[in-house]
PDB file of C-alpha atoms (C1' of nucleotides) in Angstrom:
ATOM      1  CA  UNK A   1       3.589  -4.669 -20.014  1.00 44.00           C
ATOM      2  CA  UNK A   2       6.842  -4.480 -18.623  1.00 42.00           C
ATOM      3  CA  UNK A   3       8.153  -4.731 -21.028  1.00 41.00           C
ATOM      4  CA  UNK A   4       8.780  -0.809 -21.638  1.00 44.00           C
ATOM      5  CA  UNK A   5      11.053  -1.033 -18.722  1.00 42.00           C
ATOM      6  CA  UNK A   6      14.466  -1.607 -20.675  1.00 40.00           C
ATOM      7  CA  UNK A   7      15.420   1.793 -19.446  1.00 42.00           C
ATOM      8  CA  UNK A   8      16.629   1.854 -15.720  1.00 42.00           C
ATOM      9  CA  UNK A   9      15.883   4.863 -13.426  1.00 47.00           C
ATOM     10  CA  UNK A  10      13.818   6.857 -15.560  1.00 61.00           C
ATOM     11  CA  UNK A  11      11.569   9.831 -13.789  1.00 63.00           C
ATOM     12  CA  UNK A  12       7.929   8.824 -15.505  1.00 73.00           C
ATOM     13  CA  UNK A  13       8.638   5.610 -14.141  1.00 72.00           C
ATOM     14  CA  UNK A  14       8.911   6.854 -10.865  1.00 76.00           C
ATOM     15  CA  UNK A  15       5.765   9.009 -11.289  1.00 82.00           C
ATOM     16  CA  UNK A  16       3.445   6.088 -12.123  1.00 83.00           C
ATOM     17  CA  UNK A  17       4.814   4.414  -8.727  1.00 81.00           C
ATOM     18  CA  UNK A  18       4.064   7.796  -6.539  1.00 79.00           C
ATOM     19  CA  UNK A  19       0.094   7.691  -7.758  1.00 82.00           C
ATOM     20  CA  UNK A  20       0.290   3.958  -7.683  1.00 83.00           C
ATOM     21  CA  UNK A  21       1.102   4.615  -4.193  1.00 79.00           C
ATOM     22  CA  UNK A  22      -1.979   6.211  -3.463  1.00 79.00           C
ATOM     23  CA  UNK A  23      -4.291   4.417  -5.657  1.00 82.00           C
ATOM     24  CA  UNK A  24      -2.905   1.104  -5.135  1.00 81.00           C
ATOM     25  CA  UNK A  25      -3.462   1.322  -1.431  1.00 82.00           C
ATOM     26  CA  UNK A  26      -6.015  -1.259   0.421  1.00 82.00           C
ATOM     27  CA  UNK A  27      -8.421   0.973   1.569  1.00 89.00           C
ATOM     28  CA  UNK A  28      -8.137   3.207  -1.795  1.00 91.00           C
ATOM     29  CA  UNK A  29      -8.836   0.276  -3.781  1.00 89.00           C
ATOM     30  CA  UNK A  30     -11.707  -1.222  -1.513  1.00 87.00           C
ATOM     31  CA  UNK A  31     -13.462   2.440  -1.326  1.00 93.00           C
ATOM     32  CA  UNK A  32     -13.128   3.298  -5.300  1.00 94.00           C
ATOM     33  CA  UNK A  33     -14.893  -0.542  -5.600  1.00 92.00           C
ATOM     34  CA  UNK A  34     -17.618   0.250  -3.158  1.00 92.00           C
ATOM     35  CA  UNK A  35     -18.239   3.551  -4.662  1.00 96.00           C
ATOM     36  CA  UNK A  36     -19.151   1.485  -8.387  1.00 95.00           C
ATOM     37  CA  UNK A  37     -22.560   1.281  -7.124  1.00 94.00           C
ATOM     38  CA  UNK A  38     -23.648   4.966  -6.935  1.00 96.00           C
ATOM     39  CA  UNK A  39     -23.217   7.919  -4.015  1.00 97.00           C
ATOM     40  CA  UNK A  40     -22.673   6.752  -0.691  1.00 97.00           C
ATOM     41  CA  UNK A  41     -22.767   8.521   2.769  1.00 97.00           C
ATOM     42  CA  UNK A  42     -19.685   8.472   5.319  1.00 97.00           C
ATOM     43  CA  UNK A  43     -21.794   6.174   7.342  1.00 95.00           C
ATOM     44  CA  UNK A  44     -22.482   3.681   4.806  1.00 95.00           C
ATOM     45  CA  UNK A  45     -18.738   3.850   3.665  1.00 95.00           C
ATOM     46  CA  UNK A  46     -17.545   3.324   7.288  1.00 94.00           C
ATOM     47  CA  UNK A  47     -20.031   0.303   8.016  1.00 92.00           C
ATOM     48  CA  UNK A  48     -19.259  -1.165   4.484  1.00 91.00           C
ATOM     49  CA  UNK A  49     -15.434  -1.321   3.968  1.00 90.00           C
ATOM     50  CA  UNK A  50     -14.737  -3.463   7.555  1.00 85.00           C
ATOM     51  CA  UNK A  51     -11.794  -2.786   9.640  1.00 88.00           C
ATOM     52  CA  UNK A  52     -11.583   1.003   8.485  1.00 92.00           C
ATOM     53  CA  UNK A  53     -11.310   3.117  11.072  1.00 94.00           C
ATOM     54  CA  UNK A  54     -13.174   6.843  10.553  1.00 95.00           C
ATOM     55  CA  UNK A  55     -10.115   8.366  10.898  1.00 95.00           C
ATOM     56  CA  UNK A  56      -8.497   6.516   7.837  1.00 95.00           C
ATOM     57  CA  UNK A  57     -12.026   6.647   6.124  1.00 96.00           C
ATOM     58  CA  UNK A  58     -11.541  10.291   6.507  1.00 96.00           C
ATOM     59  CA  UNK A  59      -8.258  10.497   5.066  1.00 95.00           C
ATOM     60  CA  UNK A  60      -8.512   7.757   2.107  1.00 95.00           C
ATOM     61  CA  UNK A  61     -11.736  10.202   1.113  1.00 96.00           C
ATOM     62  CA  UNK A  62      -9.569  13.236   0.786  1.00 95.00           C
ATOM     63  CA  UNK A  63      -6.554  11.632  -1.238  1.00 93.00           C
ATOM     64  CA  UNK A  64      -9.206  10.421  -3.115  1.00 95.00           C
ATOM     65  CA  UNK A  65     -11.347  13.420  -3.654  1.00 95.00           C
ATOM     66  CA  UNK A  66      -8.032  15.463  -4.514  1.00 93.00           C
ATOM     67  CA  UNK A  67      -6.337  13.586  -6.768  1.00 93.00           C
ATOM     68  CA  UNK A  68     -10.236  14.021  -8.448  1.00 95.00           C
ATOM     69  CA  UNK A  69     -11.028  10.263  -7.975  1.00 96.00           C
ATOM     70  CA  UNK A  70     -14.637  11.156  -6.279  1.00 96.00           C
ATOM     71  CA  UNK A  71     -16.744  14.515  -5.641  1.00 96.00           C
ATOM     72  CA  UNK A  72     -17.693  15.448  -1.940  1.00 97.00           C
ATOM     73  CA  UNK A  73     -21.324  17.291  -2.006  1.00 96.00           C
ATOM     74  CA  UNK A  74     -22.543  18.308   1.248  1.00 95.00           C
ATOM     75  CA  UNK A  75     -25.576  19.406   2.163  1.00 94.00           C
ATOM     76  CA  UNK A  76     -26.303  21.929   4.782  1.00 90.00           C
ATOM     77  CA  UNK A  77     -28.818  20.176   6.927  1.00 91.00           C
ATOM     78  CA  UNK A  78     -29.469  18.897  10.297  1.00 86.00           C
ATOM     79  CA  UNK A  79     -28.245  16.473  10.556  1.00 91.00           C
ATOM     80  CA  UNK A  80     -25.540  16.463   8.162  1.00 93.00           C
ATOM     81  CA  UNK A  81     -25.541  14.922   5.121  1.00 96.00           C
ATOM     82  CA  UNK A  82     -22.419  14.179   3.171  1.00 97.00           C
ATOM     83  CA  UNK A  83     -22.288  11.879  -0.302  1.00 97.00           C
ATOM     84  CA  UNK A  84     -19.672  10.731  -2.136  1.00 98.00           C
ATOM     85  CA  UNK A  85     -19.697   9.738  -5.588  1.00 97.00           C
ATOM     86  CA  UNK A  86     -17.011   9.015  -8.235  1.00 98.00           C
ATOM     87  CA  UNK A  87     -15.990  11.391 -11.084  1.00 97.00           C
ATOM     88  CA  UNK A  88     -16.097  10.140 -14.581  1.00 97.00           C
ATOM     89  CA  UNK A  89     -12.629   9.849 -13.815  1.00 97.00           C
ATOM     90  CA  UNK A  90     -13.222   7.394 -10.881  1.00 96.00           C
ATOM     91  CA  UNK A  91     -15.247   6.127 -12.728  1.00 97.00           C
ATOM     92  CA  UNK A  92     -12.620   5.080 -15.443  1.00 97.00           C
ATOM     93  CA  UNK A  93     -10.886   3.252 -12.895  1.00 95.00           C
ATOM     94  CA  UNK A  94     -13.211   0.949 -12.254  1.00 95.00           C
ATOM     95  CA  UNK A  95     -12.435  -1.950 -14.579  1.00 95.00           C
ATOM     96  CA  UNK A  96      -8.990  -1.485 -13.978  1.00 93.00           C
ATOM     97  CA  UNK A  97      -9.497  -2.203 -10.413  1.00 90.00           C
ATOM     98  CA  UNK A  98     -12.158  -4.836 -10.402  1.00 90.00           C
ATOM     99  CA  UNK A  99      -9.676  -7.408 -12.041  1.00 92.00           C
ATOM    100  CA  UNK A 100      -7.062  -7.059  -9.010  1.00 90.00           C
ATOM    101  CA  UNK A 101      -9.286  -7.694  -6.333  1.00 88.00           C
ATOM    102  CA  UNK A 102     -11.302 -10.072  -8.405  1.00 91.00           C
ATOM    103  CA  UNK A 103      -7.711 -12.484  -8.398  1.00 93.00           C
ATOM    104  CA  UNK A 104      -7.249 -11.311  -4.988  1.00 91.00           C
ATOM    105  CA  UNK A 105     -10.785 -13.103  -4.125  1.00 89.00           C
ATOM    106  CA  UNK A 106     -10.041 -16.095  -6.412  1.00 92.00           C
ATOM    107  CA  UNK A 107      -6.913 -16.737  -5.374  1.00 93.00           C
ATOM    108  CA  UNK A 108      -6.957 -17.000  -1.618  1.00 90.00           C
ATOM    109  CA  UNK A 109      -6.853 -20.407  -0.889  1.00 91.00           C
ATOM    110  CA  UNK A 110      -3.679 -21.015  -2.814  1.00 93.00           C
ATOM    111  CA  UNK A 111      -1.985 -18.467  -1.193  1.00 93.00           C
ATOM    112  CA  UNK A 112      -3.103 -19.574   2.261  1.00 90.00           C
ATOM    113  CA  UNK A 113      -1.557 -22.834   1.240  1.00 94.00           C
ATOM    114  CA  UNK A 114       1.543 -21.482  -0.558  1.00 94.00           C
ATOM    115  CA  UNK A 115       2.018 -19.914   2.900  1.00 91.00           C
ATOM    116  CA  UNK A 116       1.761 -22.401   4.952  1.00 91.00           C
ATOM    117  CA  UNK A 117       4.307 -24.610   2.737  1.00 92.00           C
ATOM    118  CA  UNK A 118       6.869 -22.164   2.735  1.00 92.00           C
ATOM    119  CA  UNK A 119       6.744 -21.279   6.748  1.00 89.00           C
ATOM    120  CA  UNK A 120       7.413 -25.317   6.584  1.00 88.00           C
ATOM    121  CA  UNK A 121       9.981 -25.426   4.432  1.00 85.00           C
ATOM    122  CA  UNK A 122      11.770 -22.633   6.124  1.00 79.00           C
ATOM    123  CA  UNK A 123      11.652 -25.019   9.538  1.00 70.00           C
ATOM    124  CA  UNK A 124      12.618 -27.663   7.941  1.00 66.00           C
ATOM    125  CA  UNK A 125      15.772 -26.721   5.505  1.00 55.00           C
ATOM    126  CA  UNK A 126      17.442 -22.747   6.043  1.00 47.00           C
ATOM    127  CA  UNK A 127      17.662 -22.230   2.309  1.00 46.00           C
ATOM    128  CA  UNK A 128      16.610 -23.947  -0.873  1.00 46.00           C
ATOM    129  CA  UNK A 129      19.778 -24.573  -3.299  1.00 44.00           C
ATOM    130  CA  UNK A 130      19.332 -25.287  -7.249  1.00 47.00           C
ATOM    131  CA  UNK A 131      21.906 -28.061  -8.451  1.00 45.00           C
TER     132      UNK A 131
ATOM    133  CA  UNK B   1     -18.432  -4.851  -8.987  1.00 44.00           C
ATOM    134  CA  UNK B   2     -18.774  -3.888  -5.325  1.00 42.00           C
ATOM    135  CA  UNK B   3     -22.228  -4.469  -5.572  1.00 41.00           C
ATOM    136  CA  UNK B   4     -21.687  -7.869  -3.583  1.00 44.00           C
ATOM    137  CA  UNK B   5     -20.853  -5.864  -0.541  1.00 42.00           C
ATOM    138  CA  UNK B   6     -24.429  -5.969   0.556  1.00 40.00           C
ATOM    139  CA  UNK B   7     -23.627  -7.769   3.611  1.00 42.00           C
ATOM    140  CA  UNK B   8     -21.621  -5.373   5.817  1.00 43.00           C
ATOM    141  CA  UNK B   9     -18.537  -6.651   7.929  1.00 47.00           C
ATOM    142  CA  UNK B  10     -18.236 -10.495   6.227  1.00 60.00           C
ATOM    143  CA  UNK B  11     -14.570 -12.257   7.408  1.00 62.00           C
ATOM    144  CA  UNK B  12     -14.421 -12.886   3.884  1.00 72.00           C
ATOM    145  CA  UNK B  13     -14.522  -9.289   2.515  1.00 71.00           C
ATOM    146  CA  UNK B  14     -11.579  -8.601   5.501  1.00 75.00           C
ATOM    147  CA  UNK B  15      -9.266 -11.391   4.027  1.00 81.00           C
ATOM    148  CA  UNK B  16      -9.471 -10.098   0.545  1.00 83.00           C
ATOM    149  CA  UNK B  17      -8.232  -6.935   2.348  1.00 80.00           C
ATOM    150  CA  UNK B  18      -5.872  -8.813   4.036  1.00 79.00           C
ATOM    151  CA  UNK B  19      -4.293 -10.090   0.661  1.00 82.00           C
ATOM    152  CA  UNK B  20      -4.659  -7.039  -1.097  1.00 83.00           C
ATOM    153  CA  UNK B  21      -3.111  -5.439   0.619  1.00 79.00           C
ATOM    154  CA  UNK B  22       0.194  -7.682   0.857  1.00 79.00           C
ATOM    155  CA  UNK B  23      -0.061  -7.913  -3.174  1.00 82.00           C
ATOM    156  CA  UNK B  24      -1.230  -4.577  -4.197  1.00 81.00           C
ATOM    157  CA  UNK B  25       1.217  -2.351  -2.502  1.00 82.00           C
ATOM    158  CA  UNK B  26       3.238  -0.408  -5.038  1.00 83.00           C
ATOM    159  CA  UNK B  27       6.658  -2.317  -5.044  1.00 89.00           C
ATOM    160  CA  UNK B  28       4.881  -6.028  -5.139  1.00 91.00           C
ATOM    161  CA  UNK B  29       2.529  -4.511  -8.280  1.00 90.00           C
ATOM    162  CA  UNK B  30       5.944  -3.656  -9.947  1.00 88.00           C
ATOM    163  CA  UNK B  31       7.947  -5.823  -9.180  1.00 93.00           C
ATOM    164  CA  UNK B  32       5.582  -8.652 -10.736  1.00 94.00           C
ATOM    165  CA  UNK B  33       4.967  -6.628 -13.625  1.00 92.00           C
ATOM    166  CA  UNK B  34       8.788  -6.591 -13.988  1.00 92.00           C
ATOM    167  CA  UNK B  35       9.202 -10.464 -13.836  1.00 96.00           C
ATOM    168  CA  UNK B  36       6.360 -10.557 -16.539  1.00 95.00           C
ATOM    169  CA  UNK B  37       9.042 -10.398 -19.237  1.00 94.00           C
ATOM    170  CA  UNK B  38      11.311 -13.507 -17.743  1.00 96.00           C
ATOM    171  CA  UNK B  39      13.280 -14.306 -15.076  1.00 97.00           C
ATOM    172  CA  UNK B  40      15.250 -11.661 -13.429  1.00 97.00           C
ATOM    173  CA  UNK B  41      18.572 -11.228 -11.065  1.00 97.00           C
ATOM    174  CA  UNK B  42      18.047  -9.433  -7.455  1.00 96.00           C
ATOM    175  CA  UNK B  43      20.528  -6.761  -9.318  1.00 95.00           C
ATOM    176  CA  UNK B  44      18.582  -6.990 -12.333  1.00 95.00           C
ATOM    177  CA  UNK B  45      15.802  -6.205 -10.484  1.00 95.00           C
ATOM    178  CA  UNK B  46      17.010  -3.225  -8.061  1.00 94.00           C
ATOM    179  CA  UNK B  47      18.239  -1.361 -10.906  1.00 92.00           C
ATOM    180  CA  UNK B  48      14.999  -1.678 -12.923  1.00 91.00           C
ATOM    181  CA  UNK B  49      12.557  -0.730  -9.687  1.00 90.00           C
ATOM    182  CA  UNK B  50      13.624   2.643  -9.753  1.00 85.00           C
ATOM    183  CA  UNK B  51      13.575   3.878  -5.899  1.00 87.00           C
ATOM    184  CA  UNK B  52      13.843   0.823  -4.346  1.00 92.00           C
ATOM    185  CA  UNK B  53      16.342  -0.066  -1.607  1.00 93.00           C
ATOM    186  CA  UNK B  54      17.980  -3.536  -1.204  1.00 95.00           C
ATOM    187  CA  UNK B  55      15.917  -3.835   2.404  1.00 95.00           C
ATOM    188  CA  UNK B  56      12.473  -3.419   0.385  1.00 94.00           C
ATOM    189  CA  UNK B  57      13.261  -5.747  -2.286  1.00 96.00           C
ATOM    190  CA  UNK B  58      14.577  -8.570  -0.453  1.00 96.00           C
ATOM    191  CA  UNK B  59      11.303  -8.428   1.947  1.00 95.00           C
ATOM    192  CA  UNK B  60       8.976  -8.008  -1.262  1.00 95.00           C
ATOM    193  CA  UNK B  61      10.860 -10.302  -3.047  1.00 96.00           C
ATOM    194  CA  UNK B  62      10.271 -12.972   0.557  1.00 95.00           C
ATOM    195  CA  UNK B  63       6.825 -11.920   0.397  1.00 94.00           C
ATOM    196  CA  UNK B  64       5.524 -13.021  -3.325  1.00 95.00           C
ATOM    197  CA  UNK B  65       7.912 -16.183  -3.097  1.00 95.00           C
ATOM    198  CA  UNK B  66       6.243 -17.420   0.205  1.00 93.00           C
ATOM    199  CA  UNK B  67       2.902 -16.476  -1.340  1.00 93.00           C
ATOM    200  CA  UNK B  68       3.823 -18.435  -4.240  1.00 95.00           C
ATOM    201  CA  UNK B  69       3.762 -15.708  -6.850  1.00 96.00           C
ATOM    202  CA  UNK B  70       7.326 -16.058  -7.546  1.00 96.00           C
ATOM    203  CA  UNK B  71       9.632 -18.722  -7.115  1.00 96.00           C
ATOM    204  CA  UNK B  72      13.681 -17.826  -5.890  1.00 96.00           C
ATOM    205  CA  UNK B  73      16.287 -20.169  -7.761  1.00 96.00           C
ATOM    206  CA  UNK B  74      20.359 -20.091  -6.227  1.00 95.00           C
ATOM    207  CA  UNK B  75      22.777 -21.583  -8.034  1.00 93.00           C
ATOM    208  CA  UNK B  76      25.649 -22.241  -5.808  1.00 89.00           C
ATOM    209  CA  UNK B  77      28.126 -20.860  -8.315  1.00 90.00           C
ATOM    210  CA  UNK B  78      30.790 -17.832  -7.381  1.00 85.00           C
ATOM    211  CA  UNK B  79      30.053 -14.997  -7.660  1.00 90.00           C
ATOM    212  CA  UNK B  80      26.450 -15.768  -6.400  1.00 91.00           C
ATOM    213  CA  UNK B  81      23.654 -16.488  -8.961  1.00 95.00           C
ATOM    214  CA  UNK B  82      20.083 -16.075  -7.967  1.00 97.00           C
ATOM    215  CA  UNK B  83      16.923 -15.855 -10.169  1.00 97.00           C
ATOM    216  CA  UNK B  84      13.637 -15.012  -9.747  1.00 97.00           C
ATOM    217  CA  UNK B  85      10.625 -15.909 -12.001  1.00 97.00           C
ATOM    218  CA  UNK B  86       7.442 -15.776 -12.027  1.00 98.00           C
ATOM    219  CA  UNK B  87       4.973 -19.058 -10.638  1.00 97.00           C
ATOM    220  CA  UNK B  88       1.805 -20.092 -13.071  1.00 97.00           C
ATOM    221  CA  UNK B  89      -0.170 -18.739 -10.488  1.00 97.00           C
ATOM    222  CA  UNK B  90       1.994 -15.329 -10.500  1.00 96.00           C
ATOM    223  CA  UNK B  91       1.754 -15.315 -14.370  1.00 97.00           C
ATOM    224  CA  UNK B  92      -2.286 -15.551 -13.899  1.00 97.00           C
ATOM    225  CA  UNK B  93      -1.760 -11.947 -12.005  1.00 95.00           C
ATOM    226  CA  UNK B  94      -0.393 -10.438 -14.650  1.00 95.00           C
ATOM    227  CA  UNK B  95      -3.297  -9.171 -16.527  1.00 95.00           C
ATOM    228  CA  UNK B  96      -5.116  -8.658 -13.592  1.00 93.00           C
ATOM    229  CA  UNK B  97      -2.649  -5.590 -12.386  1.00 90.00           C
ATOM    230  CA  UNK B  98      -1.716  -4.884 -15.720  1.00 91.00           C
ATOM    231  CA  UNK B  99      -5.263  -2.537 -16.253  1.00 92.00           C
ATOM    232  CA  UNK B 100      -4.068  -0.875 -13.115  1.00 90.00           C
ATOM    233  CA  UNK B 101      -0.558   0.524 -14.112  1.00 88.00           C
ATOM    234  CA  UNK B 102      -1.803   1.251 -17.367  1.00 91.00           C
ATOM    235  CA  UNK B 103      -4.632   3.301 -15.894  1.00 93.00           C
ATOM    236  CA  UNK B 104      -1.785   4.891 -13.695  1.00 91.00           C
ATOM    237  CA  UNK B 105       0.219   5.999 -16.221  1.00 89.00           C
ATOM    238  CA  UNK B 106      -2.703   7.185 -18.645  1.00 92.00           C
ATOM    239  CA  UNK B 107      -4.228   9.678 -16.196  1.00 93.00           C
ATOM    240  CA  UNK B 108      -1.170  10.648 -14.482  1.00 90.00           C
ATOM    241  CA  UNK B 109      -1.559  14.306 -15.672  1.00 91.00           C
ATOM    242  CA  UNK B 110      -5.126  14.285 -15.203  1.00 93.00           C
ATOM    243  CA  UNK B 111      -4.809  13.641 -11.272  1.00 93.00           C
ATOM    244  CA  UNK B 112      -1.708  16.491 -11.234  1.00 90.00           C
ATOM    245  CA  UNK B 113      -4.046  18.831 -12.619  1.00 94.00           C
ATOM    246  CA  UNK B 114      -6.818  17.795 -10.191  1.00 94.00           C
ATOM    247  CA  UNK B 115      -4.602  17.654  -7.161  1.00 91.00           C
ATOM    248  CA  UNK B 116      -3.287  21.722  -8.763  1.00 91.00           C
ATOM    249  CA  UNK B 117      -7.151  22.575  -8.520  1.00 92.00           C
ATOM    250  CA  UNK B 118      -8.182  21.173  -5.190  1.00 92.00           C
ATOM    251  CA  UNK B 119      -4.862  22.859  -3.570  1.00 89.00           C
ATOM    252  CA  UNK B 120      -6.287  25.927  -4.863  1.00 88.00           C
ATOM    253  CA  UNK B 121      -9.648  25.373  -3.848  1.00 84.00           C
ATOM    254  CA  UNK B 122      -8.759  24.711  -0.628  1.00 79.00           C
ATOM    255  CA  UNK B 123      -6.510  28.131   0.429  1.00 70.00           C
ATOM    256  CA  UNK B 124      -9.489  30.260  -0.949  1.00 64.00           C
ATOM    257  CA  UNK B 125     -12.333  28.754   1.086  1.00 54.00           C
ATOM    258  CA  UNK B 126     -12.448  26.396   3.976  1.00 46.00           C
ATOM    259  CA  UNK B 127     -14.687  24.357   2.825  1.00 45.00           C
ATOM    260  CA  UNK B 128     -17.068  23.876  -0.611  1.00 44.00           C
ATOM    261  CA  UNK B 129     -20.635  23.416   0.065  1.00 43.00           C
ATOM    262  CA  UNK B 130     -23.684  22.472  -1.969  1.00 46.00           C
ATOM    263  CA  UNK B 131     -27.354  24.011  -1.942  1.00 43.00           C
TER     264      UNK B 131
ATOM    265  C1'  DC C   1     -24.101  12.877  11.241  1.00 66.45           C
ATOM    266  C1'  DG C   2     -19.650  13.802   9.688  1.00 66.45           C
ATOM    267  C1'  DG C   3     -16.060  15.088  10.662  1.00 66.45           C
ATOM    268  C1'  DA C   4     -11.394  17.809  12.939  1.00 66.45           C
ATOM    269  C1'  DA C   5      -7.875  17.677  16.389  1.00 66.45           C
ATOM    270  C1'  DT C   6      -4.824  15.544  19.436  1.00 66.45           C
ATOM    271  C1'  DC C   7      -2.032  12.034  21.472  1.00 66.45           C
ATOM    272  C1'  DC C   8       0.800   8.152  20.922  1.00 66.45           C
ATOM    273  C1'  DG C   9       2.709   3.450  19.883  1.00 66.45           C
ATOM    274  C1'  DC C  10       4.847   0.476  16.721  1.00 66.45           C
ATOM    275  C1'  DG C  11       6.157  -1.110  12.489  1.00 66.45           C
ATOM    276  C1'  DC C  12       7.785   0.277   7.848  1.00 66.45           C
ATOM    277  C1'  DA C  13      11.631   1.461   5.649  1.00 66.45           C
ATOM    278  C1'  DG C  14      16.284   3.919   4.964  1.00 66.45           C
ATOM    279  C1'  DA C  15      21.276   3.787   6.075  1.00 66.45           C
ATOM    280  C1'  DT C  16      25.185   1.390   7.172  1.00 66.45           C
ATOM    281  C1'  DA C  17      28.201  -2.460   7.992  1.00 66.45           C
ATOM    282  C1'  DC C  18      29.378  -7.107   7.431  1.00 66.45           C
ATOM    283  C1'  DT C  19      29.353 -12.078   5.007  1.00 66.45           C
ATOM    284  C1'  DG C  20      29.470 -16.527   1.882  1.00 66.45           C
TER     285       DG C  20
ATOM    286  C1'  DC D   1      26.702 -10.847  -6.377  1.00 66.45           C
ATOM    287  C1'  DA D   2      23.171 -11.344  -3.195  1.00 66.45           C
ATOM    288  C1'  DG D   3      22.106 -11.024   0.492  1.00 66.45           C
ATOM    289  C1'  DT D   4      21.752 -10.737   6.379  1.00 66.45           C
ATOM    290  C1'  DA D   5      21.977  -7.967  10.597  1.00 66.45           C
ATOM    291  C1'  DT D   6      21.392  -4.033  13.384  1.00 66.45           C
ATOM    292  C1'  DC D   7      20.078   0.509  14.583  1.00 66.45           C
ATOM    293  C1'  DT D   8      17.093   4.315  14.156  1.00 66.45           C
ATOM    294  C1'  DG D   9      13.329   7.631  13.105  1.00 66.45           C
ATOM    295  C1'  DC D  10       9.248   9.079  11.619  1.00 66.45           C
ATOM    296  C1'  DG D  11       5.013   8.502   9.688  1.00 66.45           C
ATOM    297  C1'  DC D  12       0.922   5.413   9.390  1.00 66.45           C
ATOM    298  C1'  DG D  13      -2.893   4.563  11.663  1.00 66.45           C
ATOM    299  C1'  DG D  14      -5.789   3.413  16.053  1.00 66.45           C
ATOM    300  C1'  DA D  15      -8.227   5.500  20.076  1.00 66.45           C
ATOM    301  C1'  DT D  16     -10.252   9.203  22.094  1.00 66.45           C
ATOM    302  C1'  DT D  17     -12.306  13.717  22.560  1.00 66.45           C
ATOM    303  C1'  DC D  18     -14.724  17.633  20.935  1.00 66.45           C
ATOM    304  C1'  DC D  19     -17.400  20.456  17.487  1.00 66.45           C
ATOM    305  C1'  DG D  20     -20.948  22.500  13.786  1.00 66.45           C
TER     306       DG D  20
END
DNA sequence: CGGAATCCGCGCAGATACTG
DNA sequence: CAGTATCTGCGCGGATTCCG
């Protein structure tokens, strides 16, 4: 891994980086994880990922359902009823998520501290020179 | 996976976003996979990241090192000599966004083809609804 | 309930110019 | 070579309102 990147500007490369881009995104990530479960409503999906506004729900569930990520069924009631639910597809991506965010969760202690050394260091010295 | 989002808005759950989002946006997840093969030069580096500009590199590159993912090493020779390498604890996230770029590149012409279909979709009817 | 539409601020990111 | 500094714009995303 990485290794395949002896050649410089190459267009695949900048293909995987474009979807990455949309996958890769916070809320993208946090949704596709909260949709491992089984079908969800908007309302469940806006009162389980915290901080997301309907607006970007919205939108994150669109990129999503387009690039064929999840399936949007909605059923012609009253009230409303929308579920989501993830393709095989979305499905697929799954495990290759769940390690990212699993390190994310394991590793946020160190970072907090990594942080707060290097805002110190940065007070104490301008730059850090090798010898 | 996911299913330990019972609880609904947790702080925790929002600083995990927090992170994520800092380390998976799409020039932090390649540049680390980048530095997975060895140290690297900032030249080295904006070559290889196809897309990139100087701007986004430095502030990723100021990003991973204060969140100790990646460590920044001058030697004060001329013409300037900087390297950048990967910390144990940036090694460690190496397989975990390995899955994610592979997955990326694997479906890549899957999520075209969905993205051809939903365009499609959506100029012949308005909206798709289930019975 | 599940959106769509609109308004709007501010912060990301490109372009350019300059330095040790 | 490896940046920093400054300016700028435009698009992300929050808040609000309205609709089927």
């Amino acid at each position: 891994m990485g290794s395949d990147n002896g050649d410089g500007n190459n267009p695949a490369q900048c293909r995987v980086r474009e979807v990455l881009d949309l996958v890769a995104d916070k809320w993208s990530l946090y949704t596709v994880s909260y949709l491992g479960d089984g079908p969800r409503r908007f309302t469940e999906l806006k009162r389980g990922i915290d901080g997301i506004s309907q607006r970007m729900l919205t939108v994150t569930l669109r990129g999503l359902e387009r690039d064929g990520i999840l399936i949007r069924t909605v059923y012609q009631v009253m009230p409303p009823h929308v579920a989501y639910e993830l393709t095989p597809m979305g499905k697929s991506l799954l495990p290759a998520t769940a390690p990212l965010i699993e390190w994310t969760s394991q590793h946020l202690a160190r970072i907090d501290q990594a942080r707060e050394e290097y805002d110190k260091r940065s007070l104490a010295q301008p730059l850090a020179v090798a010898r």
